[in-house]
Coordinates of C-alpha atoms in Angstrom, one line a residue:
X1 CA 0.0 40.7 -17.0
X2 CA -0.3 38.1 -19.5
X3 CA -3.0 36.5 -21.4
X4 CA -2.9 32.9 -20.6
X5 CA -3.8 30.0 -22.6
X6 CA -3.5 26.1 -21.7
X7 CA -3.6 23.6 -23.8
X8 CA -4.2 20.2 -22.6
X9 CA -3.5 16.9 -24.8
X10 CA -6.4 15.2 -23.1
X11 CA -10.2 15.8 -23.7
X12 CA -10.6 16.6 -20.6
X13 CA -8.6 19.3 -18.2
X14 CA -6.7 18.5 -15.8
X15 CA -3.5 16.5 -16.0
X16 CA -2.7 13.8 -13.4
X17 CA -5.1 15.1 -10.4
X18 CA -7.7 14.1 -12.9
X19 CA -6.4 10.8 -14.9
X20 CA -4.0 9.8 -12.4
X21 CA -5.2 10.5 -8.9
X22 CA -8.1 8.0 -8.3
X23 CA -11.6 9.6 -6.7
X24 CA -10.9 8.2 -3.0
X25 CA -7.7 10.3 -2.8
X26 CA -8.7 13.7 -4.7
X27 CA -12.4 14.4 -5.4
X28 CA -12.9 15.7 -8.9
X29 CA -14.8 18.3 -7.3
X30 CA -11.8 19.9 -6.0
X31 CA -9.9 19.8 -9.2
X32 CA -13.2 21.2 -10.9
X33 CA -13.2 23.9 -8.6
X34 CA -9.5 24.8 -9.3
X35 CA -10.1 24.9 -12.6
X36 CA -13.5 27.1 -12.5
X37 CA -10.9 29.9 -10.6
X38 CA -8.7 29.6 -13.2
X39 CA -11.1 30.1 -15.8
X40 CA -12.5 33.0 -13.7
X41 CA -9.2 35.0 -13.5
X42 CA -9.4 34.5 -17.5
X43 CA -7.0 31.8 -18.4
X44 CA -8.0 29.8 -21.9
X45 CA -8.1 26.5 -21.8
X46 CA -7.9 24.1 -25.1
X47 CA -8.3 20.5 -25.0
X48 CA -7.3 17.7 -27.4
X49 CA -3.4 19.6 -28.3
X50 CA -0.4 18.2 -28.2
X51 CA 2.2 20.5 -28.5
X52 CA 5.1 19.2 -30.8
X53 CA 1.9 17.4 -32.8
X54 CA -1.5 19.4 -32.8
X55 CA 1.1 23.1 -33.0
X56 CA 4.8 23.6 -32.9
X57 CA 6.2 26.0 -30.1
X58 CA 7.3 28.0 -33.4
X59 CA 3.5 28.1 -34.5
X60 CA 2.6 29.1 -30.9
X61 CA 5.0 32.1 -31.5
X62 CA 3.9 33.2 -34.7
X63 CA 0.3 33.7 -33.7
X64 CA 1.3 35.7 -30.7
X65 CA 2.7 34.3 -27.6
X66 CA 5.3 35.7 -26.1
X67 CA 6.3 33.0 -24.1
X68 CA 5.7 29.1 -23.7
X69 CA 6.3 27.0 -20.5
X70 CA 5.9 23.7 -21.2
X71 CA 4.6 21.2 -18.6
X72 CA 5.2 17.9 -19.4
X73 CA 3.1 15.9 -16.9
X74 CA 3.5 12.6 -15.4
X75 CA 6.8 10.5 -17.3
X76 CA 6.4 7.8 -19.2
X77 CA 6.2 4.2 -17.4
X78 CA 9.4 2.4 -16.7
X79 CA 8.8 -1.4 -18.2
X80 CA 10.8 -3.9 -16.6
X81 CA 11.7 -6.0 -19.9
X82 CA 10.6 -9.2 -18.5
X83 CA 8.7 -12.0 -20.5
X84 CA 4.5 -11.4 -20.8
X85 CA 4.5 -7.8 -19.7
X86 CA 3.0 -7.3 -22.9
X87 CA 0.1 -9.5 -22.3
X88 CA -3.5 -8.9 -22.7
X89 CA -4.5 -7.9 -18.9
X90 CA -0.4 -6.3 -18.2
X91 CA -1.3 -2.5 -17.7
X92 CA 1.6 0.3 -16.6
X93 CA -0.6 1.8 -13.9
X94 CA -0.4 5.1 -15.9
X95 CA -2.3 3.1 -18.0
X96 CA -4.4 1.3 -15.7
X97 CA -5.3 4.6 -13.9
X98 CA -6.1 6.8 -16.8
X99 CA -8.6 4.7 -17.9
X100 CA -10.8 4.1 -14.8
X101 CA -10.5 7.6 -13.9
X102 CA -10.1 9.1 -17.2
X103 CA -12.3 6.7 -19.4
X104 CA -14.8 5.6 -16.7
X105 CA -13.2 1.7 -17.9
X106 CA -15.0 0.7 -14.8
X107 CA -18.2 1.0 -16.4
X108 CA -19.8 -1.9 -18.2
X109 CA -20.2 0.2 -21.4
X110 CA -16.7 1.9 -21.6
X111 CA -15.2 2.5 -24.7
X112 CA -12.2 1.5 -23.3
X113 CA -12.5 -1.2 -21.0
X114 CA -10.3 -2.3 -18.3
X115 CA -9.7 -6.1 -17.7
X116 CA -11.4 -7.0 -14.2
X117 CA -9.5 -9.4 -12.7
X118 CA -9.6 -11.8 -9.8
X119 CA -6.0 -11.9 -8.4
X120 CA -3.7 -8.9 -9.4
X121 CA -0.2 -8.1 -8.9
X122 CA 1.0 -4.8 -8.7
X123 CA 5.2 -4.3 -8.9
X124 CA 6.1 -1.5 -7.2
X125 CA 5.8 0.4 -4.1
X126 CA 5.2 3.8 -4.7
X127 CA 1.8 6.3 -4.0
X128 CA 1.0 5.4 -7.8
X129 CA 1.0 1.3 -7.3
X130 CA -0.7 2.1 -4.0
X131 CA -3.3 3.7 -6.1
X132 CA -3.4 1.5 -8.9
X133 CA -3.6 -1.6 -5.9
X134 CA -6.3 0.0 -4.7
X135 CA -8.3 0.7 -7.6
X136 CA -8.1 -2.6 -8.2
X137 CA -9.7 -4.2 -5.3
X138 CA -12.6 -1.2 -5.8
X139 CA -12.9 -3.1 -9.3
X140 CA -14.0 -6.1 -7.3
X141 CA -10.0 -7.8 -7.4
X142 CA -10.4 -10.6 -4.4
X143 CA -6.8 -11.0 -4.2
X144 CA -4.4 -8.0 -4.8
X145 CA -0.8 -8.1 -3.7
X146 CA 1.7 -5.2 -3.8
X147 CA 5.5 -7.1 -5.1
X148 CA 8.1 -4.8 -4.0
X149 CA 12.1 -6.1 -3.9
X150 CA 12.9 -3.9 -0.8
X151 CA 11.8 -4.4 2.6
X152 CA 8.8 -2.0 4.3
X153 CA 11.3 0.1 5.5
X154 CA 12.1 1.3 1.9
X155 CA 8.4 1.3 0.7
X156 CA 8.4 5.4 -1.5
X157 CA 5.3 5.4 -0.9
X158 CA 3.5 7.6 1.9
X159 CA 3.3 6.0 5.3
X160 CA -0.5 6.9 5.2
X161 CA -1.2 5.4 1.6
X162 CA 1.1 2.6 2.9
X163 CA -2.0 2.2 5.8
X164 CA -4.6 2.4 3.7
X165 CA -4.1 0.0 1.5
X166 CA -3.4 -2.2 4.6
X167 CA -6.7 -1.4 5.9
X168 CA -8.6 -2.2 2.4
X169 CA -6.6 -5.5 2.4
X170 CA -4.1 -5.2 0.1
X171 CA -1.4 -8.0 0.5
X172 CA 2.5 -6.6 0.7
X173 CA 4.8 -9.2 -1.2
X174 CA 8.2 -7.6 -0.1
X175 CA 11.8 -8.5 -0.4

């Protein structure tokens, strides 16, 4: 029985299924269409907010809400503290994913532009370096390895995005 009202801190709507999730694993279609029934049912949506910046939870309560859930989307990367990782061509793959999906960096013209690189490293062995691995061989990487300190066994990520990448020749550096 409430009017509803997101606000999104992107310019576009969506969270992670859009900047996040590469093409190949969720259609934007699909999120489009989610969004379309939301709109239908008569939720508002606002791009470009930030709450905490663009409006305080107070402001949001002065002009009328009742109530405010805040979802905070994906976290913040972890860095690793190492020497170079803040080199020119040294992305977190939060970073490295919201621009191709996000910014379209994979296009010649992009306004943010994403380095395209011949051999890539990816630390971690989660979905998200799965995906970020991934994207990078789709960016024309020859060489792209996935550098995990565990064994196979203890890969996070899904046995079927595990496969994949496999199958689209992504090297596995383990242990």
């Amino acid at each position: 029985g409430y009017a509803v009202t997101i606000f999104e801190a992107f310019h576009t709507v969506g969270g992670v299924l859009v900047y996040g999730i590469p093409e190949f694993r969720l259609p934007k279609a699909i999120v489009a269409k989610e969004i379309d029934n939301l709109r239908a049912l008569g939720v508002k949506i606002e791009t470009n907010v930030i709450i905490g910046k663009t409006i305080s939870v107070d402001e949001l309560l002065e002009d009328g809400f009742e109530s405010v859930y805040i979802g905070t989307g994906a976290g913040l990367p972890n860095f690793m503290n190492i020497p170079g990782e803040n080199l020119s061509g040294v992305y977190s793959a939060n970073e490295f994913l919201t621009r191709i999906n996000l910014m379209k960096a994979y296009k010649d013209d992009s306004e943010t532009p994403v380095l395209h690189a011949k051999n890539v490293a990816v630390v971690g062995g989660g979905n998200v370096a799965m995906d970020a691995a991934r994207c990078a061989k789709r960016l024309g990487a020859e060489n792209v390895y996935i550098v995990y300190r565990r064994g196979e066994s203890e890969l996070p990520a899904r046995a079927e995005e595990i496969e994949h990448a496999k199958e689209e020749g992504i090297e596995f550096r383990l242990l």
